[in-house]
PDB file of C-alpha atoms in Angstrom:
ATOM      1  CA  ASN A   1      -0.107  -0.223   0.196  1.00 80.00           C
ATOM      2  CA  GLY A   2       2.763   2.003  -0.413  1.00 84.00           C
ATOM      3  CA  MET A   3       3.409   3.201   3.496  1.00 88.00           C
ATOM      4  CA  THR A   4       7.117   2.178   4.894  1.00 92.00           C
ATOM      5  CA  GLN A   5       7.777   0.119   7.452  1.00 92.00           C
ATOM      6  CA  GLU A   6       8.049   3.800  10.433  1.00 93.00           C
ATOM      7  CA  GLU A   7       5.218   4.518   8.734  1.00 93.00           C
ATOM      8  CA  MET A   8       3.257   0.487   9.512  1.00 92.00           C
ATOM      9  CA  ALA A   9       4.699   0.867  12.981  1.00 92.00           C
ATOM     10  CA  ARG A  10       3.515   3.920  14.223  1.00 93.00           C
ATOM     11  CA  ARG A  11      -0.042   3.379  12.879  1.00 93.00           C
ATOM     12  CA  LEU A  12      -0.588   0.019  14.834  1.00 93.00           C
ATOM     13  CA  GLY A  13       1.261   1.254  17.538  1.00 93.00           C
ATOM     14  CA  VAL A  14       4.945  -0.863  17.746  1.00 94.00           C
ATOM     15  CA  THR A  15       8.179  -0.387  15.955  1.00 94.00           C
ATOM     16  CA  PRO A  16       9.356   0.055  13.463  1.00 93.00           C
ATOM     17  CA  PRO A  17      12.435  -2.872  13.634  1.00 94.00           C
ATOM     18  CA  ALA A  18       8.607  -5.205  14.661  1.00 94.00           C
ATOM     19  CA  VAL A  19       7.328  -4.531  11.455  1.00 92.00           C
ATOM     20  CA  ASN A  20      11.131  -5.359   9.733  1.00 93.00           C
ATOM     21  CA  LYS A  21      11.389  -8.659  11.040  1.00 93.00           C
ATOM     22  CA  TRP A  22       6.866  -9.686   9.948  1.00 89.00           C
ATOM     23  CA  GLU A  23       8.334  -8.595   6.176  1.00 87.00           C
ATOM     24  CA  ASN A  24      11.612 -10.821   6.866  1.00 87.00           C
ATOM     25  CA  GLU A  25       9.250 -13.365   8.227  1.00 83.00           C
ATOM     26  CA  ASN A  26      12.400 -13.313  11.301  1.00 90.00           C
ATOM     27  CA  SER A  27       8.725 -12.876  14.064  1.00 90.00           C
ATOM     28  CA  TYR A  28       5.293 -13.398  13.568  1.00 90.00           C
ATOM     29  CA  PRO A  29       2.964 -10.347  14.198  1.00 92.00           C
ATOM     30  CA  ASP A  30       0.624 -10.332  17.993  1.00 91.00           C
ATOM     31  CA  ILE A  31      -2.099 -12.956  17.029  1.00 92.00           C
ATOM     32  CA  THR A  32      -4.725  -9.260  18.438  1.00 92.00           C
ATOM     33  CA  LEU A  33      -2.705  -7.361  15.906  1.00 91.00           C
ATOM     34  CA  LEU A  34      -3.540  -9.639  12.492  1.00 91.00           C
ATOM     35  CA  ALA A  35      -7.333  -7.649  12.417  1.00 91.00           C
ATOM     36  CA  PRO A  36      -6.311  -4.676  12.915  1.00 91.00           C
ATOM     37  CA  ILE A  37      -3.218  -5.658   9.805  1.00 90.00           C
ATOM     38  CA  ALA A  38      -6.129  -6.547   7.768  1.00 89.00           C
ATOM     39  CA  ARG A  39      -8.098  -3.441   7.686  1.00 91.00           C
ATOM     40  CA  LEU A  40      -4.672  -1.252   8.059  1.00 90.00           C
ATOM     41  CA  LEU A  41      -3.688  -3.220   4.303  1.00 88.00           C
ATOM     42  CA  GLY A  42      -7.543  -2.916   3.202  1.00 88.00           C
ATOM     43  CA  ILE A  43      -8.244  -7.014   3.284  1.00 85.00           C
ATOM     44  CA  SER A  44      -9.627  -9.755   4.484  1.00 84.00           C
ATOM     45  CA  LEU A  45      -7.984 -11.949   6.967  1.00 84.00           C
ATOM     46  CA  ASP A  46      -8.128 -14.415   4.938  1.00 77.00           C
ATOM     47  CA  THR A  47      -5.866 -12.632   1.953  1.00 76.00           C
ATOM     48  CA  LEU A  48      -3.109 -11.304   5.306  1.00 79.00           C
ATOM     49  CA  LEU A  49      -3.086 -15.256   6.045  1.00 79.00           C
ATOM     50  CA  SER A  50      -2.772 -16.328   2.393  1.00 69.00           C
ATOM     51  CA  PHE A  51      -5.242 -18.396   3.299  1.00 60.00           C
ATOM     52  CA  GLN A  52      -7.786 -20.144   0.230  1.00 57.00           C
ATOM     53  CA  GLU A  53      -8.195 -23.963  -0.776  1.00 59.00           C
ATOM     54  CA  ASP A  54      -6.517 -24.991  -2.865  1.00 71.00           C
ATOM     55  CA  LEU A  55      -4.255 -22.768  -5.418  1.00 83.00           C
ATOM     56  CA  THR A  56      -5.616 -21.824  -9.348  1.00 86.00           C
ATOM     57  CA  LYS A  57      -3.993 -23.939 -12.240  1.00 90.00           C
ATOM     58  CA  GLU A  58      -1.935 -20.276 -13.243  1.00 92.00           C
ATOM     59  CA  GLU A  59      -0.657 -20.183  -9.161  1.00 91.00           C
ATOM     60  CA  ILE A  60       0.850 -23.669  -9.444  1.00 93.00           C
ATOM     61  CA  ALA A  61       2.753 -22.585 -12.726  1.00 95.00           C
ATOM     62  CA  SER A  62       3.712 -19.366 -11.462  1.00 95.00           C
ATOM     63  CA  ILE A  63       5.577 -21.548  -9.071  1.00 95.00           C
ATOM     64  CA  VAL A  64       6.373 -24.143 -10.547  1.00 95.00           C
ATOM     65  CA  ARG A  65       8.294 -21.503 -13.213  1.00 96.00           C
ATOM     66  CA  GLU A  66       9.754 -20.178  -9.499  1.00 96.00           C
ATOM     67  CA  ALA A  67      11.164 -23.761  -8.642  1.00 96.00           C
ATOM     68  CA  ASP A  68      13.093 -23.872 -12.608  1.00 94.00           C
ATOM     69  CA  GLN A  69      14.111 -20.690 -11.990  1.00 95.00           C
ATOM     70  CA  LYS A  70      15.729 -20.874  -8.188  1.00 96.00           C
ATOM     71  CA  ILE A  71      17.441 -24.370  -9.912  1.00 92.00           C
ATOM     72  CA  LYS A  72      19.266 -22.709 -11.531  1.00 92.00           C
ATOM     73  CA  THR A  73      20.409 -20.205  -9.867  1.00 94.00           C
ATOM     74  CA  GLU A  74      20.923 -21.451  -5.896  1.00 94.00           C
ATOM     75  CA  SER A  75      21.624 -24.917  -4.639  1.00 92.00           C
ATOM     76  CA  TYR A  76      19.407 -28.567  -4.389  1.00 93.00           C
ATOM     77  CA  ASP A  77      19.258 -28.235  -1.244  1.00 94.00           C
ATOM     78  CA  ALA A  78      18.323 -24.594  -0.914  1.00 95.00           C
ATOM     79  CA  VAL A  79      15.379 -24.829  -3.579  1.00 95.00           C
ATOM     80  CA  PHE A  80      14.512 -27.741  -1.814  1.00 95.00           C
ATOM     81  CA  HIS A  81      14.267 -26.725   1.008  1.00 96.00           C
ATOM     82  CA  TRP A  82      12.493 -24.038  -0.411  1.00 96.00           C
ATOM     83  CA  ALA A  83      10.148 -26.864  -2.278  1.00 96.00           C
ATOM     84  CA  LYS A  84       9.613 -28.220   0.841  1.00 95.00           C
ATOM     85  CA  SER A  85       8.221 -24.744   2.940  1.00 93.00           C
ATOM     86  CA  ILE A  86       5.503 -23.984   0.062  1.00 92.00           C
ATOM     87  CA  ILE A  87       5.266 -27.915   0.562  1.00 91.00           C
ATOM     88  CA  GLU A  88       4.193 -27.356   3.321  1.00 88.00           C
ATOM     89  CA  SER A  89       2.294 -23.976   2.671  1.00 84.00           C
ATOM     90  CA  TYR A  90      -0.502 -25.312  -0.036  1.00 85.00           C
ATOM     91  CA  PRO A  91      -0.586 -29.594   1.355  1.00 84.00           C
ATOM     92  CA  ASN A  92      -3.582 -30.443   0.162  1.00 86.00           C
ATOM     93  CA  CYS A  93      -2.468 -29.339  -2.777  1.00 90.00           C
ATOM     94  CA  LEU A  94      -1.163 -32.100  -4.569  1.00 93.00           C
ATOM     95  CA  MET A  95      -0.930 -31.155  -7.709  1.00 94.00           C
ATOM     96  CA  LEU A  96       1.875 -28.333  -6.742  1.00 95.00           C
ATOM     97  CA  LEU A  97       3.368 -31.572  -4.143  1.00 95.00           C
ATOM     98  CA  TRP A  98       3.745 -33.826  -7.729  1.00 96.00           C
ATOM     99  CA  GLN A  99       5.421 -30.975  -9.160  1.00 96.00           C
ATOM    100  CA  LEU A 100       7.626 -30.079  -7.278  1.00 97.00           C
ATOM    101  CA  ALA A 101       8.950 -34.081  -6.435  1.00 96.00           C
ATOM    102  CA  THR A 102       8.939 -34.463 -10.647  1.00 96.00           C
ATOM    103  CA  ILE A 103      11.081 -31.109 -10.746  1.00 96.00           C
ATOM    104  CA  LEU A 104      13.947 -32.160  -7.575  1.00 95.00           C
ATOM    105  CA  ASP A 105      13.650 -35.861  -8.867  1.00 94.00           C
ATOM    106  CA  ALA A 106      14.511 -35.301 -12.003  1.00 93.00           C
ATOM    107  CA  GLN A 107      17.202 -32.168 -10.950  1.00 92.00           C
ATOM    108  CA  ARG A 108      19.000 -35.508  -8.899  1.00 89.00           C
ATOM    109  CA  LEU A 109      18.661 -37.003 -12.707  1.00 87.00           C
ATOM    110  CA  ILE A 110      20.684 -34.103 -14.833  1.00 88.00           C
ATOM    111  CA  ASN A 111      23.004 -32.997 -11.966  1.00 86.00           C
ATOM    112  CA  THR A 112      25.325 -33.719  -9.862  1.00 86.00           C
ATOM    113  CA  VAL A 113      23.820 -33.489  -6.430  1.00 85.00           C
ATOM    114  CA  PRO A 114      25.438 -34.795  -3.330  1.00 84.00           C
ATOM    115  CA  ASN A 115      23.846 -36.462  -0.877  1.00 86.00           C
ATOM    116  CA  ALA A 116      21.267 -36.730  -3.500  1.00 81.00           C
ATOM    117  CA  LYS A 117      20.342 -40.026  -2.006  1.00 87.00           C
ATOM    118  CA  HIS A 118      19.965 -38.233   1.250  1.00 91.00           C
ATOM    119  CA  TYR A 119      15.792 -36.708  -0.590  1.00 93.00           C
ATOM    120  CA  ASP A 120      14.221 -39.890  -1.212  1.00 93.00           C
ATOM    121  CA  ASP A 121      11.958 -40.393   1.875  1.00 94.00           C
ATOM    122  CA  TYR A 122      10.910 -36.754   0.826  1.00 95.00           C
ATOM    123  CA  ILE A 123      10.842 -37.133  -3.251  1.00 96.00           C
ATOM    124  CA  LEU A 124       8.859 -41.097  -1.878  1.00 96.00           C
ATOM    125  CA  LYS A 125       6.722 -39.235   0.774  1.00 96.00           C
ATOM    126  CA  CYS A 126       5.298 -36.660  -2.292  1.00 96.00           C
ATOM    127  CA  TYR A 127       4.835 -39.377  -4.512  1.00 96.00           C
ATOM    128  CA  LYS A 128       2.880 -40.867  -2.130  1.00 96.00           C
ATOM    129  CA  ARG A 129       1.281 -38.448  -1.026  1.00 95.00           C
ATOM    130  CA  ALA A 130      -0.659 -37.682  -4.431  1.00 95.00           C
ATOM    131  CA  LEU A 131      -1.263 -41.708  -5.058  1.00 94.00           C
ATOM    132  CA  GLU A 132      -4.247 -39.992  -2.855  1.00 92.00           C
ATOM    133  CA  SER A 133      -5.786 -37.471  -4.748  1.00 92.00           C
ATOM    134  CA  GLU A 134      -9.445 -38.029  -6.118  1.00 91.00           C
ATOM    135  CA  GLU A 135      -7.911 -36.710  -9.909  1.00 91.00           C
ATOM    136  CA  GLU A 136      -7.144 -39.452 -12.148  1.00 89.00           C
ATOM    137  CA  SER A 137      -4.603 -37.791 -13.804  1.00 90.00           C
ATOM    138  CA  ILE A 138      -2.643 -37.637 -10.491  1.00 94.00           C
ATOM    139  CA  ARG A 139      -3.024 -40.460  -9.215  1.00 93.00           C
ATOM    140  CA  THR A 140      -1.340 -41.564 -12.780  1.00 92.00           C
ATOM    141  CA  ARG A 141       1.073 -38.942 -13.091  1.00 94.00           C
ATOM    142  CA  ALA A 142       2.804 -40.061  -9.174  1.00 96.00           C
ATOM    143  CA  ALA A 143       1.988 -43.653 -10.461  1.00 95.00           C
ATOM    144  CA  ASP A 144       4.413 -43.393 -13.176  1.00 94.00           C
ATOM    145  CA  SER A 145       6.804 -41.220 -10.873  1.00 95.00           C
ATOM    146  CA  LEU A 146       7.313 -43.866  -8.991  1.00 96.00           C
ATOM    147  CA  PHE A 147       7.177 -46.544 -11.437  1.00 95.00           C
ATOM    148  CA  GLY A 148      10.151 -45.008 -12.650  1.00 94.00           C
ATOM    149  CA  TYR A 149      12.115 -43.935  -9.982  1.00 95.00           C
ATOM    150  CA  TYR A 150      12.251 -47.568  -8.627  1.00 96.00           C
ATOM    151  CA  SER A 151      12.763 -48.772 -12.298  1.00 94.00           C
ATOM    152  CA  ARG A 152      16.061 -46.806 -12.373  1.00 92.00           C
ATOM    153  CA  ASN A 153      17.251 -48.556  -9.359  1.00 93.00           C
ATOM    154  CA  GLY A 154      16.460 -51.835 -10.499  1.00 95.00           C
ATOM    155  CA  GLN A 155      13.982 -52.816  -8.283  1.00 96.00           C
ATOM    156  CA  TYR A 156      11.434 -53.880 -11.123  1.00 95.00           C
ATOM    157  CA  LYS A 157       8.934 -55.397  -8.032  1.00 95.00           C
ATOM    158  CA  THR A 158       8.341 -53.021  -6.396  1.00 95.00           C
ATOM    159  CA  ALA A 159       8.175 -50.234  -9.609  1.00 94.00           C
ATOM    160  CA  GLU A 160       5.748 -52.721 -11.094  1.00 92.00           C
ATOM    161  CA  GLN A 161       3.409 -52.247  -7.760  1.00 94.00           C
ATOM    162  CA  TYR A 162       2.121 -49.001  -8.992  1.00 94.00           C
ATOM    163  CA  LEU A 163       0.868 -49.843 -12.750  1.00 91.00           C
ATOM    164  CA  GLN A 164      -2.195 -50.730 -10.450  1.00 90.00           C
ATOM    165  CA  TYR A 165      -2.883 -47.285 -10.606  1.00 89.00           C
ATOM    166  CA  TYR A 166      -2.968 -46.915 -14.256  1.00 86.00           C
ATOM    167  CA  SER A 167      -6.520 -47.423 -15.511  1.00 83.00           C
ATOM    168  CA  THR A 168      -6.592 -50.738 -17.575  1.00 83.00           C
ATOM    169  CA  GLN A 169      -7.459 -49.533 -21.044  1.00 84.00           C
ATOM    170  CA  ASN A 170      -3.790 -47.027 -20.478  1.00 82.00           C
ATOM    171  CA  PRO A 171      -1.713 -48.164 -23.236  1.00 86.00           C
ATOM    172  CA  GLN A 172       1.411 -46.910 -21.285  1.00 83.00           C
ATOM    173  CA  ARG A 173       0.148 -50.283 -18.269  1.00 83.00           C
ATOM    174  CA  LYS A 174       1.243 -52.976 -20.723  1.00 83.00           C
ATOM    175  CA  LEU A 175       4.175 -51.233 -22.593  1.00 85.00           C
ATOM    176  CA  LYS A 176       5.358 -50.745 -18.709  1.00 85.00           C
TER     177      LYS A 176
END
């Protein structure tokens, strides 16, 4: 809203360093300040708290583009932790979860990642969580990711278990 940290602090009756800490995510405002902050910014509490049921396709695409940019300029570990925090912010957005897990998994195939196996458990957990989606396309994509992971690692019996998520009419099922 074009306010400085000092102006916001003055209007809320707090110190400028407090506002700076909120903005930099080093601390959070007291719960009693949430409504005044929302009113000051002219937004709802839901917007202030970033609450929404699910992300739009455009929002997911924006996050995926950001992940693609980060993967080119930052360390794998930094991107991994960033992606993990995004996933934790939107735990029910299984399309986002699958896409970020896929980016992280694929990056390990393209480039040498130190301690790559260290990230396996979390990536596999994401894929398995995506299998719980009500959307068949997400379940199939997650199953395909798991099939690929276990096949690459020579665990063919485990890989084969994920074929059950493919439609019997899906030609990929028979091919795989």
